[in-house]
Amino acid sequence: MSPSLPTAQTPPPPSPSQARSGGPAPVSVLGTGSYLPERVMTNAELEQIVETNDEWITSRTGIRERRIAGSDENTSDLGAKAARIALEQAGISPAEVDLILVATASPDMFFPATACLIQSALGARKAACMDISAACSGFLYAIEMARHMIAGGAIRYALVVGAEKLSAMVDWTDRNTCVLFGDGAGAAVLGLRPAGRTGRGVMNTLMGSDGDYADILGVPGGASRCPVTAANMDQRLNTIKMVGKETFKQAVSAMTNASVEVLARTGLSINDISCIIPHQANIRIIDAIADRLKVGKARFFLNLEKYGNTGAAAVAIALDEAHRQGRFQPGDRLLLVVFGSGLTWASAVIEW
Ligand code: ACO
């Protein structure tokens, strides 16, 4: 991982009543963290598994390699590692966390929630825990939930995690999908803006869904509709199925519209944004969005070349890496925008 930033001074947290007094309280990201499994799977390695080649994968997706979790590494293990790093940077102890939200499409189990497993690993004993099922959009959905609970005074600190072990759900015989996905986790700690910071924090967010497109991307089997039976497993219904071209089209329009709309709600233009952190699925999707927003690619933070599409973890990992690499400074405004199965999409403007 990249070098750690200095640990923030633990701020004296404003009381919930202070939060309620003078309009909407600024809710800030107090710390970020990420964790990627050590094992790197290159495009060359995929050439040994399915009929594909590095040139096709790189030119169609921008992905050169991805990380694959070990058989003894679960989604909760990846998430707990990212969470510890985020808490350390925030200067918040696990015992102070009131809420743990985990965005994942590849939970350790259907239940209990992966958030509960992360709670146990961290020893965050007073936290309420749940998972958010909004596929790749889940991390921003969770940020939105946490922000309102903090601003409303219901809780003080929230730990929001995006964690995936998508390699466990990939059909390794399907070249259309197996080249796209990877494993990893990112996390953020949210709380009221601490003393000494002036940025307005999470300024605005937007969430949307369209269940009419539920069948273009998902894992159809293994749950209650298509339970685990030999016949269903033979058809690999417990693996990711995707209509690639339609997903691509929907991703471009949903993320473009979500970007435009959240900026309008915030009263900002794209020129007010220093760094755009998009869902890291495919470089051509990002090219198309950059084109429609009329903004240079240099303004986007990208790491999909190294990690592929890590689902709900992707934007969380990218936020942490951009932060640690100094891609934005206090006062800078970020635009985060995501898209996923459901369909779901979300965007957020954060003033750091
Ligand atoms: N290697 C070589 N050839 C391949 C591969 C591969 N890995 N995969 C597909 N092909 C072939 C196809 O079989 C097809 O061959 P044919 O013309 O002989 O039938 C040819 O390449 C073209 O296939 P297309 O599907 O038309 O390729 P396309 O340009 O649409 O790219 C891709 C496919 C990369 C999947 C693209 O559609 C895409 O990126 N879609 C969005 C995927 C995505 O981002 N999903 C997740 C977003 S949401 C979320 O993260 C949950």
mmCIF file of C-alpha atoms and ligand atoms in Angstrom:
data_model
loop_
_atom_site.group_PDB
_atom_site.id
_atom_site.type_symbol
_atom_site.label_atom_id
_atom_site.label_comp_id
_atom_site.label_asym_id
_atom_site.label_seq_id
_atom_site.Cartn_x
_atom_site.Cartn_y
_atom_site.Cartn_z
ATOM 1 C CA MET A 1 0.000 0.000 0.000
ATOM 2 C CA SER A 2 1.038 3.598 -0.400
ATOM 3 C CA PRO A 3 2.575 5.352 2.626
ATOM 4 C CA SER A 4 0.260 6.273 5.462
ATOM 5 C CA LEU A 5 -0.746 9.848 5.987
ATOM 6 C CA PRO A 6 -0.148 11.249 9.460
ATOM 7 C CA THR A 7 -2.854 10.274 11.894
ATOM 8 C CA ALA A 8 -5.329 13.093 12.448
ATOM 9 C CA GLN A 9 -5.615 14.669 15.857
ATOM 10 C CA THR A 10 -8.632 13.136 17.510
ATOM 11 C CA PRO A 11 -11.147 15.980 17.383
ATOM 12 C CA PRO A 12 -13.381 16.756 20.317
ATOM 13 C CA PRO A 13 -16.606 15.538 18.715
ATOM 14 C CA PRO A 14 -19.459 18.026 18.606
ATOM 15 C CA SER A 15 -22.475 16.768 20.486
ATOM 16 C CA PRO A 16 -25.556 15.642 18.583
ATOM 17 C CA SER A 17 -27.395 18.748 19.828
ATOM 18 C CA GLN A 18 -24.689 20.948 18.298
ATOM 19 C CA ALA A 19 -25.207 19.033 15.087
ATOM 20 C CA ARG A 20 -28.867 19.911 15.085
ATOM 21 C CA SER A 21 -28.422 23.599 15.894
ATOM 22 C CA GLY A 22 -27.470 25.821 12.869
ATOM 23 C CA GLY A 23 -28.702 24.088 9.725
ATOM 24 C CA PRO A 24 -27.289 21.032 8.118
ATOM 25 C CA ALA A 25 -24.132 19.942 9.947
ATOM 26 C CA PRO A 26 -21.120 19.324 7.716
ATOM 27 C CA VAL A 27 -20.348 15.625 7.709
ATOM 28 C CA SER A 28 -16.763 14.887 6.729
ATOM 29 C CA VAL A 29 -14.700 11.913 5.733
ATOM 30 C CA LEU A 30 -12.328 11.651 8.695
ATOM 31 C CA GLY A 31 -10.151 8.861 7.344
ATOM 32 C CA THR A 32 -9.832 6.414 4.454
ATOM 33 C CA GLY A 33 -8.201 3.028 4.011
ATOM 34 C CA SER A 34 -7.907 0.244 1.477
ATOM 35 C CA TYR A 35 -6.597 -3.267 1.218
ATOM 36 C CA LEU A 36 -5.858 -5.349 -1.853
ATOM 37 C CA PRO A 37 -4.976 -9.035 -1.722
ATOM 38 C CA GLU A 38 -1.330 -9.720 -2.557
ATOM 39 C CA ARG A 39 -1.885 -12.127 -5.424
ATOM 40 C CA VAL A 40 -1.752 -10.401 -8.808
ATOM 41 C CA MET A 41 -3.433 -12.059 -11.800
ATOM 42 C CA THR A 42 -2.189 -10.601 -15.080
ATOM 43 C CA ASN A 43 -3.867 -10.668 -18.465
ATOM 44 C CA ALA A 44 -1.126 -13.079 -19.576
ATOM 45 C CA GLU A 45 -2.266 -15.498 -16.878
ATOM 46 C CA LEU A 46 -5.863 -15.253 -18.109
ATOM 47 C CA GLU A 47 -4.636 -16.279 -21.563
ATOM 48 C CA GLN A 48 -3.866 -19.680 -19.990
ATOM 49 C CA ILE A 49 -7.415 -19.994 -18.599
ATOM 50 C CA VAL A 50 -9.753 -18.787 -21.405
ATOM 51 C CA GLU A 51 -9.351 -17.885 -25.064
ATOM 52 C CA THR A 52 -8.356 -14.260 -24.714
ATOM 53 C CA ASN A 53 -5.292 -12.068 -25.029
ATOM 54 C CA ASP A 54 -3.718 -9.074 -23.369
ATOM 55 C CA GLU A 55 -4.335 -6.845 -26.387
ATOM 56 C CA TRP A 56 -8.114 -7.544 -26.389
ATOM 57 C CA ILE A 57 -8.508 -7.031 -22.649
ATOM 58 C CA THR A 58 -6.383 -3.881 -22.532
ATOM 59 C CA SER A 59 -7.927 -2.212 -25.568
ATOM 60 C CA ARG A 60 -11.561 -3.096 -24.651
ATOM 61 C CA THR A 61 -11.373 -2.480 -20.912
ATOM 62 C CA GLY A 62 -8.090 -0.799 -19.872
ATOM 63 C CA ILE A 63 -7.474 -3.578 -17.332
ATOM 64 C CA ARG A 64 -3.963 -5.066 -17.174
ATOM 65 C CA GLU A 65 -4.128 -7.018 -13.931
ATOM 66 C CA ARG A 66 -6.371 -7.656 -10.944
ATOM 67 C CA ARG A 67 -5.936 -8.938 -7.376
ATOM 68 C CA ILE A 68 -7.312 -12.300 -6.281
ATOM 69 C CA ALA A 69 -7.998 -13.127 -2.631
ATOM 70 C CA GLY A 70 -6.604 -16.372 -1.216
ATOM 71 C CA SER A 71 -8.911 -19.262 -0.322
ATOM 72 C CA ASP A 72 -8.497 -18.323 3.345
ATOM 73 C CA GLU A 73 -9.262 -14.609 2.720
ATOM 74 C CA ASN A 74 -12.937 -13.682 2.889
ATOM 75 C CA THR A 75 -14.725 -10.468 1.978
ATOM 76 C CA SER A 76 -14.913 -9.633 5.700
ATOM 77 C CA ASP A 77 -11.136 -10.104 6.081
ATOM 78 C CA LEU A 78 -10.447 -7.676 3.236
ATOM 79 C CA GLY A 79 -13.000 -5.222 4.652
ATOM 80 C CA ALA A 80 -11.620 -5.415 8.201
ATOM 81 C CA LYS A 81 -8.090 -4.676 6.959
ATOM 82 C CA ALA A 82 -9.251 -1.606 5.020
ATOM 83 C CA ALA A 83 -11.361 -0.498 8.001
ATOM 84 C CA ARG A 84 -8.436 -0.652 10.459
ATOM 85 C CA ILE A 85 -6.384 1.611 8.186
ATOM 86 C CA ALA A 86 -9.260 4.107 7.833
ATOM 87 C CA LEU A 87 -9.886 4.188 11.598
ATOM 88 C CA GLU A 88 -6.191 4.718 12.286
ATOM 89 C CA GLN A 89 -6.058 7.642 9.899
ATOM 90 C CA ALA A 90 -9.219 9.118 11.407
ATOM 91 C CA GLY A 91 -7.832 8.730 14.920
ATOM 92 C CA ILE A 92 -11.028 6.928 15.950
ATOM 93 C CA SER A 93 -10.938 3.683 17.937
ATOM 94 C CA PRO A 94 -13.198 0.755 16.993
ATOM 95 C CA ALA A 95 -14.952 1.174 20.345
ATOM 96 C CA GLU A 96 -16.160 4.642 19.261
ATOM 97 C CA VAL A 97 -17.860 3.449 16.046
ATOM 98 C CA ASP A 98 -21.672 3.657 16.222
ATOM 99 C CA LEU A 99 -22.544 2.189 12.822
ATOM 100 C CA ILE A 100 -20.855 -0.157 10.369
ATOM 101 C CA LEU A 101 -22.293 -0.290 6.852
ATOM 102 C CA VAL A 102 -20.749 -2.754 4.415
ATOM 103 C CA ALA A 103 -21.496 -2.421 0.716
ATOM 104 C CA THR A 104 -20.928 -5.743 -1.012
ATOM 105 C CA ALA A 105 -22.300 -8.016 -3.710
ATOM 106 C CA SER A 106 -20.107 -10.894 -2.515
ATOM 107 C CA PRO A 107 -20.808 -11.179 1.219
ATOM 108 C CA ASP A 108 -19.158 -13.950 3.225
ATOM 109 C CA MET A 109 -22.665 -15.451 3.630
ATOM 110 C CA PHE A 110 -26.267 -14.371 2.970
ATOM 111 C CA PHE A 111 -26.502 -13.872 6.693
ATOM 112 C CA PRO A 112 -25.188 -12.901 9.148
ATOM 113 C CA ALA A 113 -24.201 -9.619 7.547
ATOM 114 C CA THR A 114 -20.566 -9.164 6.583
ATOM 115 C CA ALA A 115 -20.748 -5.949 8.643
ATOM 116 C CA CYS A 116 -21.244 -8.070 11.793
ATOM 117 C CA LEU A 117 -18.182 -10.156 10.934
ATOM 118 C CA ILE A 118 -16.135 -6.992 10.463
ATOM 119 C CA GLN A 119 -17.478 -5.658 13.763
ATOM 120 C CA SER A 120 -16.243 -8.779 15.521
ATOM 121 C CA ALA A 121 -12.829 -8.622 13.818
ATOM 122 C CA LEU A 122 -12.420 -4.978 14.878
ATOM 123 C CA GLY A 123 -13.939 -5.281 18.347
ATOM 124 C CA ALA A 124 -16.320 -2.417 17.532
ATOM 125 C CA ARG A 125 -18.706 -3.585 20.202
ATOM 126 C CA LYS A 126 -21.204 -0.724 20.305
ATOM 127 C CA ALA A 127 -21.731 -0.503 16.532
ATOM 128 C CA ALA A 128 -25.007 -1.403 14.809
ATOM 129 C CA CYS A 129 -24.149 -3.355 11.671
ATOM 130 C CA MET A 130 -25.736 -4.102 8.343
ATOM 131 C CA ASP A 131 -24.893 -4.762 4.715
ATOM 132 C CA ILE A 132 -26.101 -2.639 1.814
ATOM 133 C CA SER A 133 -27.078 -4.508 -1.341
ATOM 134 C CA ALA A 134 -26.771 -2.045 -4.215
ATOM 135 C CA ALA A 135 -23.984 -3.831 -6.142
ATOM 136 C CA CYS A 136 -21.218 -1.502 -7.319
ATOM 137 C CA SER A 137 -23.171 1.577 -6.159
ATOM 138 C CA GLY A 138 -23.345 0.410 -2.542
ATOM 139 C CA PHE A 139 -20.459 2.426 -1.125
ATOM 140 C CA LEU A 140 -22.045 5.759 -2.077
ATOM 141 C CA TYR A 141 -25.472 4.522 -0.950
ATOM 142 C CA ALA A 142 -23.872 3.745 2.423
ATOM 143 C CA ILE A 143 -22.164 7.149 2.576
ATOM 144 C CA GLU A 144 -25.577 8.755 2.064
ATOM 145 C CA MET A 145 -27.201 6.708 4.872
ATOM 146 C CA ALA A 146 -24.337 7.424 7.262
ATOM 147 C CA ARG A 147 -24.279 11.129 6.438
ATOM 148 C CA HIS A 148 -27.939 11.603 7.316
ATOM 149 C CA MET A 149 -27.699 9.617 10.540
ATOM 150 C CA ILE A 150 -24.716 11.687 11.652
ATOM 151 C CA ALA A 151 -26.191 15.040 10.557
ATOM 152 C CA GLY A 152 -29.460 14.157 12.283
ATOM 153 C CA GLY A 153 -27.625 13.526 15.539
ATOM 154 C CA ALA A 154 -28.545 9.843 15.783
ATOM 155 C CA ILE A 155 -24.942 8.678 15.720
ATOM 156 C CA ARG A 156 -21.463 10.193 15.990
ATOM 157 C CA TYR A 157 -19.143 7.998 13.918
ATOM 158 C CA ALA A 158 -19.886 5.646 11.022
ATOM 159 C CA LEU A 159 -17.543 3.198 9.358
ATOM 160 C CA VAL A 160 -18.473 2.657 5.708
ATOM 161 C CA VAL A 161 -16.804 -0.247 3.916
ATOM 162 C CA GLY A 162 -16.924 -1.451 0.307
ATOM 163 C CA ALA A 163 -15.550 -4.990 0.123
ATOM 164 C CA GLU A 164 -15.684 -7.697 -2.522
ATOM 165 C CA LYS A 165 -14.373 -11.161 -3.263
ATOM 166 C CA LEU A 166 -15.868 -11.263 -6.756
ATOM 167 C CA SER A 167 -13.364 -13.928 -7.839
ATOM 168 C CA ALA A 168 -15.539 -16.401 -5.897
ATOM 169 C CA MET A 169 -18.529 -15.539 -8.124
ATOM 170 C CA VAL A 170 -16.829 -15.316 -11.495
ATOM 171 C CA ASP A 171 -17.366 -18.007 -14.125
ATOM 172 C CA TRP A 172 -13.746 -18.762 -14.965
ATOM 173 C CA THR A 173 -14.844 -20.395 -18.246
ATOM 174 C CA ASP A 174 -16.624 -17.224 -19.513
ATOM 175 C CA ARG A 175 -14.170 -14.888 -21.227
ATOM 176 C CA ASN A 176 -16.866 -12.205 -21.506
ATOM 177 C CA THR A 177 -16.840 -11.638 -17.746
ATOM 178 C CA CYS A 178 -13.884 -13.336 -16.035
ATOM 179 C CA VAL A 179 -11.391 -10.788 -17.390
ATOM 180 C CA LEU A 180 -13.250 -7.869 -15.816
ATOM 181 C CA PHE A 181 -13.445 -8.435 -12.059
ATOM 182 C CA GLY A 182 -11.104 -8.424 -9.050
ATOM 183 C CA ASP A 183 -11.063 -8.500 -5.246
ATOM 184 C CA GLY A 184 -10.358 -5.753 -2.711
ATOM 185 C CA ALA A 185 -11.765 -3.429 -0.075
ATOM 186 C CA GLY A 186 -11.897 0.265 0.766
ATOM 187 C CA ALA A 187 -13.248 2.077 3.805
ATOM 188 C CA ALA A 188 -14.083 5.538 5.078
ATOM 189 C CA VAL A 189 -14.845 6.862 8.557
ATOM 190 C CA LEU A 190 -17.493 9.596 8.675
ATOM 191 C CA GLY A 191 -18.259 12.050 11.445
ATOM 192 C CA LEU A 192 -19.090 15.704 12.007
ATOM 193 C CA ARG A 193 -16.451 18.061 10.631
ATOM 194 C CA PRO A 194 -13.678 18.266 13.205
ATOM 195 C CA ALA A 195 -12.224 21.506 14.513
ATOM 196 C CA GLY A 196 -9.448 22.726 12.236
ATOM 197 C CA ARG A 197 -11.085 21.596 9.021
ATOM 198 C CA THR A 198 -12.989 24.038 6.859
ATOM 199 C CA GLY A 199 -14.195 21.914 3.917
ATOM 200 C CA ARG A 200 -17.938 21.451 3.800
ATOM 201 C CA GLY A 201 -17.638 17.653 3.721
ATOM 202 C CA VAL A 202 -20.274 15.593 1.931
ATOM 203 C CA MET A 203 -22.157 18.436 0.264
ATOM 204 C CA ASN A 204 -24.700 16.530 -1.774
ATOM 205 C CA THR A 205 -25.485 13.043 -2.956
ATOM 206 C CA LEU A 206 -27.851 11.420 -5.389
ATOM 207 C CA MET A 207 -29.057 7.832 -5.607
ATOM 208 C CA GLY A 208 -31.141 6.136 -8.285
ATOM 209 C CA SER A 209 -32.271 2.700 -9.453
ATOM 210 C CA ASP A 210 -34.054 1.046 -12.354
ATOM 211 C CA GLY A 211 -35.217 -2.481 -11.599
ATOM 212 C CA ASP A 212 -36.552 -2.873 -15.140
ATOM 213 C CA TYR A 213 -32.956 -3.690 -16.107
ATOM 214 C CA ALA A 214 -32.425 -6.213 -13.304
ATOM 215 C CA ASP A 215 -31.679 -8.985 -15.773
ATOM 216 C CA ILE A 216 -28.702 -7.442 -17.599
ATOM 217 C CA LEU A 217 -26.175 -7.941 -14.816
ATOM 218 C CA GLY A 218 -26.253 -10.199 -11.784
ATOM 219 C CA VAL A 219 -25.844 -13.612 -10.216
ATOM 220 C CA PRO A 220 -29.142 -15.380 -10.950
ATOM 221 C CA GLY A 221 -28.652 -18.511 -8.838
ATOM 222 C CA GLY A 222 -27.661 -19.624 -5.371
ATOM 223 C CA ALA A 223 -30.386 -17.685 -3.523
ATOM 224 C CA SER A 224 -34.112 -18.375 -2.993
ATOM 225 C CA ARG A 225 -35.306 -18.038 -6.586
ATOM 226 C CA CYS A 226 -32.789 -20.509 -8.012
ATOM 227 C CA PRO A 227 -31.464 -22.369 -4.998
ATOM 228 C CA VAL A 228 -28.283 -24.392 -4.898
ATOM 229 C CA THR A 229 -29.124 -27.605 -6.777
ATOM 230 C CA ALA A 230 -26.877 -29.768 -8.910
ATOM 231 C CA ALA A 231 -28.787 -28.690 -12.061
ATOM 232 C CA ASN A 232 -28.478 -24.977 -11.274
ATOM 233 C CA MET A 233 -24.806 -25.321 -10.433
ATOM 234 C CA ASP A 234 -24.206 -27.259 -13.683
ATOM 235 C CA GLN A 235 -25.509 -24.191 -15.532
ATOM 236 C CA ARG A 236 -23.191 -22.024 -13.392
ATOM 237 C CA LEU A 237 -26.160 -19.913 -12.307
ATOM 238 C CA ASN A 238 -24.218 -19.036 -9.162
ATOM 239 C CA THR A 239 -21.790 -16.932 -11.229
ATOM 240 C CA ILE A 240 -21.886 -13.417 -12.698
ATOM 241 C CA LYS A 241 -23.936 -13.077 -15.907
ATOM 242 C CA MET A 242 -23.809 -9.870 -17.897
ATOM 243 C CA VAL A 243 -25.146 -8.420 -21.134
ATOM 244 C CA GLY A 244 -21.998 -6.420 -21.779
ATOM 245 C CA LYS A 245 -23.079 -3.936 -24.455
ATOM 246 C CA GLU A 246 -26.334 -2.953 -22.708
ATOM 247 C CA THR A 247 -24.524 -2.619 -19.372
ATOM 248 C CA PHE A 248 -21.966 -0.378 -21.044
ATOM 249 C CA LYS A 249 -24.654 1.846 -22.554
ATOM 250 C CA GLN A 250 -26.621 2.155 -19.319
ATOM 251 C CA ALA A 251 -23.458 2.836 -17.298
ATOM 252 C CA VAL A 252 -22.453 5.739 -19.532
ATOM 253 C CA SER A 253 -25.835 7.457 -19.455
ATOM 254 C CA ALA A 254 -26.549 6.824 -15.749
ATOM 255 C CA MET A 255 -23.145 8.068 -14.586
ATOM 256 C CA THR A 256 -23.218 11.095 -16.890
ATOM 257 C CA ASN A 257 -26.713 12.078 -15.704
ATOM 258 C CA ALA A 258 -25.884 11.423 -12.030
ATOM 259 C CA SER A 259 -22.829 13.682 -12.354
ATOM 260 C CA VAL A 260 -24.735 16.507 -14.019
ATOM 261 C CA GLU A 261 -27.615 16.298 -11.544
ATOM 262 C CA VAL A 262 -25.592 16.225 -8.331
ATOM 263 C CA LEU A 263 -23.556 19.208 -9.558
ATOM 264 C CA ALA A 264 -26.771 21.096 -10.332
ATOM 265 C CA ARG A 265 -28.148 20.309 -6.858
ATOM 266 C CA THR A 266 -24.912 21.607 -5.343
ATOM 267 C CA GLY A 267 -24.885 24.747 -7.486
ATOM 268 C CA LEU A 268 -21.499 23.869 -8.980
ATOM 269 C CA SER A 269 -20.162 23.282 -12.469
ATOM 270 C CA ILE A 270 -17.766 20.550 -13.490
ATOM 271 C CA ASN A 271 -15.037 23.216 -13.538
ATOM 272 C CA ASP A 272 -15.416 23.559 -9.754
ATOM 273 C CA ILE A 273 -14.373 19.915 -9.328
ATOM 274 C CA SER A 274 -10.683 19.115 -8.801
ATOM 275 C CA CYS A 275 -10.875 15.346 -8.931
ATOM 276 C CA ILE A 276 -13.481 12.966 -10.352
ATOM 277 C CA ILE A 277 -13.488 9.477 -8.851
ATOM 278 C CA PRO A 278 -15.680 7.186 -10.973
ATOM 279 C CA HIS A 279 -16.603 3.521 -10.643
ATOM 280 C CA GLN A 280 -13.614 1.647 -12.022
ATOM 281 C CA ALA A 281 -15.245 -0.759 -14.480
ATOM 282 C CA ASN A 282 -13.956 -0.009 -17.951
ATOM 283 C CA ILE A 283 -11.769 2.768 -19.339
ATOM 284 C CA ARG A 284 -14.053 3.166 -22.358
ATOM 285 C CA ILE A 285 -17.007 3.902 -20.062
ATOM 286 C CA ILE A 286 -14.902 6.613 -18.406
ATOM 287 C CA ASP A 287 -13.756 7.964 -21.800
ATOM 288 C CA ALA A 288 -17.393 8.289 -22.857
ATOM 289 C CA ILE A 289 -18.363 10.072 -19.626
ATOM 290 C CA ALA A 290 -15.378 12.464 -19.898
ATOM 291 C CA ASP A 291 -16.478 13.242 -23.422
ATOM 292 C CA ARG A 292 -20.080 13.956 -22.415
ATOM 293 C CA LEU A 293 -19.088 16.053 -19.405
ATOM 294 C CA LYS A 294 -16.545 17.881 -21.612
ATOM 295 C CA VAL A 295 -13.768 17.372 -19.097
ATOM 296 C CA GLY A 296 -10.196 16.147 -19.645
ATOM 297 C CA LYS A 297 -9.300 12.621 -18.555
ATOM 298 C CA ALA A 298 -6.525 14.025 -16.331
ATOM 299 C CA ARG A 299 -9.208 15.171 -13.875
ATOM 300 C CA PHE A 300 -10.298 11.518 -13.322
ATOM 301 C CA PHE A 301 -8.569 9.324 -10.774
ATOM 302 C CA LEU A 302 -8.098 5.876 -12.283
ATOM 303 C CA ASN A 303 -6.695 2.626 -10.936
ATOM 304 C CA LEU A 304 -8.704 0.046 -12.892
ATOM 305 C CA GLU A 305 -5.575 -0.875 -14.842
ATOM 306 C CA LYS A 306 -4.209 -2.469 -11.622
ATOM 307 C CA TYR A 307 -7.330 -3.854 -9.986
ATOM 308 C CA GLY A 308 -10.089 -4.359 -12.587
ATOM 309 C CA ASN A 309 -13.669 -3.907 -11.448
ATOM 310 C CA THR A 310 -13.822 -4.506 -7.688
ATOM 311 C CA GLY A 311 -17.567 -3.821 -7.428
ATOM 312 C CA ALA A 312 -18.634 -1.839 -4.380
ATOM 313 C CA ALA A 313 -14.997 -1.587 -3.285
ATOM 314 C CA ALA A 314 -13.826 0.195 -6.426
ATOM 315 C CA VAL A 315 -14.736 3.794 -5.621
ATOM 316 C CA ALA A 316 -13.711 3.308 -1.972
ATOM 317 C CA ILE A 317 -10.255 2.029 -2.939
ATOM 318 C CA ALA A 318 -9.877 4.827 -5.473
ATOM 319 C CA LEU A 319 -10.871 7.469 -2.890
ATOM 320 C CA ASP A 320 -8.246 6.149 -0.478
ATOM 321 C CA GLU A 321 -5.493 5.959 -3.106
ATOM 322 C CA ALA A 322 -6.281 9.426 -4.463
ATOM 323 C CA HIS A 323 -6.184 10.779 -0.899
ATOM 324 C CA ARG A 324 -2.859 9.115 -0.050
ATOM 325 C CA GLN A 325 -1.333 10.183 -3.360
ATOM 326 C CA GLY A 326 -2.251 13.818 -2.646
ATOM 327 C CA ARG A 327 -4.569 14.069 -5.652
ATOM 328 C CA PHE A 328 -6.715 16.520 -3.696
ATOM 329 C CA GLN A 329 -6.093 18.987 -0.877
ATOM 330 C CA PRO A 330 -8.213 20.553 1.854
ATOM 331 C CA GLY A 331 -10.868 22.733 0.222
ATOM 332 C CA ASP A 332 -10.825 20.795 -3.064
ATOM 333 C CA ARG A 333 -14.102 19.436 -4.343
ATOM 334 C CA LEU A 334 -14.455 15.834 -5.458
ATOM 335 C CA LEU A 335 -17.125 14.221 -7.584
ATOM 336 C CA LEU A 336 -17.693 10.514 -6.952
ATOM 337 C CA VAL A 337 -19.948 8.645 -9.369
ATOM 338 C CA VAL A 338 -20.862 4.964 -9.549
ATOM 339 C CA PHE A 339 -23.051 2.478 -11.376
ATOM 340 C CA GLY A 340 -23.978 -1.132 -10.773
ATOM 341 C CA SER A 341 -26.337 -4.047 -11.075
ATOM 342 C CA GLY A 342 -29.944 -3.381 -10.165
ATOM 343 C CA LEU A 343 -29.607 -1.134 -11.999
ATOM 344 C CA THR A 344 -28.327 1.307 -9.428
ATOM 345 C CA TRP A 345 -26.310 4.504 -9.630
ATOM 346 C CA ALA A 346 -25.171 7.231 -7.262
ATOM 347 C CA SER A 347 -23.030 10.343 -7.112
ATOM 348 C CA ALA A 348 -21.625 12.572 -4.400
ATOM 349 C CA VAL A 349 -19.878 15.931 -4.173
ATOM 350 C CA ILE A 350 -17.431 16.181 -1.280
ATOM 351 C CA GLU A 351 -15.526 19.320 -0.288
ATOM 352 C CA TRP A 352 -12.435 17.973 1.495
HETATM 353 N N1 ACO B 1 -11.144 -11.969 -25.092
HETATM 354 C C1 ACO B 1 -11.284 -12.026 -26.405
HETATM 355 N N2 ACO B 1 -12.442 -11.864 -27.037
HETATM 356 C C2 ACO B 1 -13.516 -11.614 -26.289
HETATM 357 C C3 ACO B 1 -13.454 -11.525 -24.911
HETATM 358 C C4 ACO B 1 -12.210 -11.718 -24.300
HETATM 359 N N3 ACO B 1 -12.026 -11.655 -22.972
HETATM 360 N N4 ACO B 1 -14.673 -11.261 -24.419
HETATM 361 C C5 ACO B 1 -15.492 -11.168 -25.483
HETATM 362 N N5 ACO B 1 -14.791 -11.400 -26.631
HETATM 363 C C6 ACO B 1 -15.268 -11.399 -27.968
HETATM 364 C C7 ACO B 1 -16.736 -11.693 -28.061
HETATM 365 O O1 ACO B 1 -16.958 -13.081 -28.008
HETATM 366 C C8 ACO B 1 -17.096 -11.092 -29.394
HETATM 367 O O2 ACO B 1 -16.706 -12.000 -30.395
HETATM 368 P P1 ACO B 1 -17.657 -12.236 -31.680
HETATM 369 O O3 ACO B 1 -17.717 -10.868 -32.348
HETATM 370 O O4 ACO B 1 -16.918 -13.254 -32.423
HETATM 371 O O5 ACO B 1 -18.954 -12.655 -31.132
HETATM 372 C C9 ACO B 1 -16.149 -9.908 -29.493
HETATM 373 O O6 ACO B 1 -15.109 -10.118 -28.534
HETATM 374 C C10 ACO B 1 -16.808 -8.576 -29.191
HETATM 375 O O7 ACO B 1 -17.591 -8.746 -28.030
HETATM 376 P P2 ACO B 1 -18.455 -7.580 -27.495
HETATM 377 O O8 ACO B 1 -19.230 -8.073 -26.317
HETATM 378 O O9 ACO B 1 -19.157 -6.943 -28.641
HETATM 379 O O10 ACO B 1 -17.319 -6.582 -26.995
HETATM 380 P P3 ACO B 1 -17.495 -5.144 -26.420
HETATM 381 O O11 ACO B 1 -16.749 -4.202 -27.255
HETATM 382 O O12 ACO B 1 -18.918 -4.824 -26.085
HETATM 383 O O13 ACO B 1 -16.718 -5.272 -25.053
HETATM 384 C C11 ACO B 1 -17.123 -5.559 -22.718
HETATM 385 C C12 ACO B 1 -17.150 -6.224 -24.086
HETATM 386 C C13 ACO B 1 -15.703 -5.188 -22.383
HETATM 387 C C14 ACO B 1 -17.640 -6.553 -21.684
HETATM 388 C C15 ACO B 1 -17.989 -4.288 -22.759
HETATM 389 O O14 ACO B 1 -19.260 -4.593 -23.296
HETATM 390 C C16 ACO B 1 -18.169 -3.699 -21.414
HETATM 391 O O15 ACO B 1 -17.237 -3.161 -20.840
HETATM 392 N N6 ACO B 1 -19.401 -3.695 -20.871
HETATM 393 C C17 ACO B 1 -19.651 -3.140 -19.557
HETATM 394 C C18 ACO B 1 -19.068 -4.062 -18.571
HETATM 395 C C19 ACO B 1 -19.084 -3.464 -17.230
HETATM 396 O O16 ACO B 1 -18.542 -2.427 -17.023
HETATM 397 N N7 ACO B 1 -19.694 -4.187 -16.322
HETATM 398 C C20 ACO B 1 -19.769 -3.839 -15.018
HETATM 399 C C21 ACO B 1 -20.367 -2.458 -14.768
HETATM 400 S S1 ACO B 1 -21.391 -2.399 -13.459
HETATM 401 C C22 ACO B 1 -20.676 -3.169 -12.309
HETATM 402 O O17 ACO B 1 -19.530 -2.934 -12.054
HETATM 403 C C23 ACO B 1 -21.394 -4.186 -11.585
#
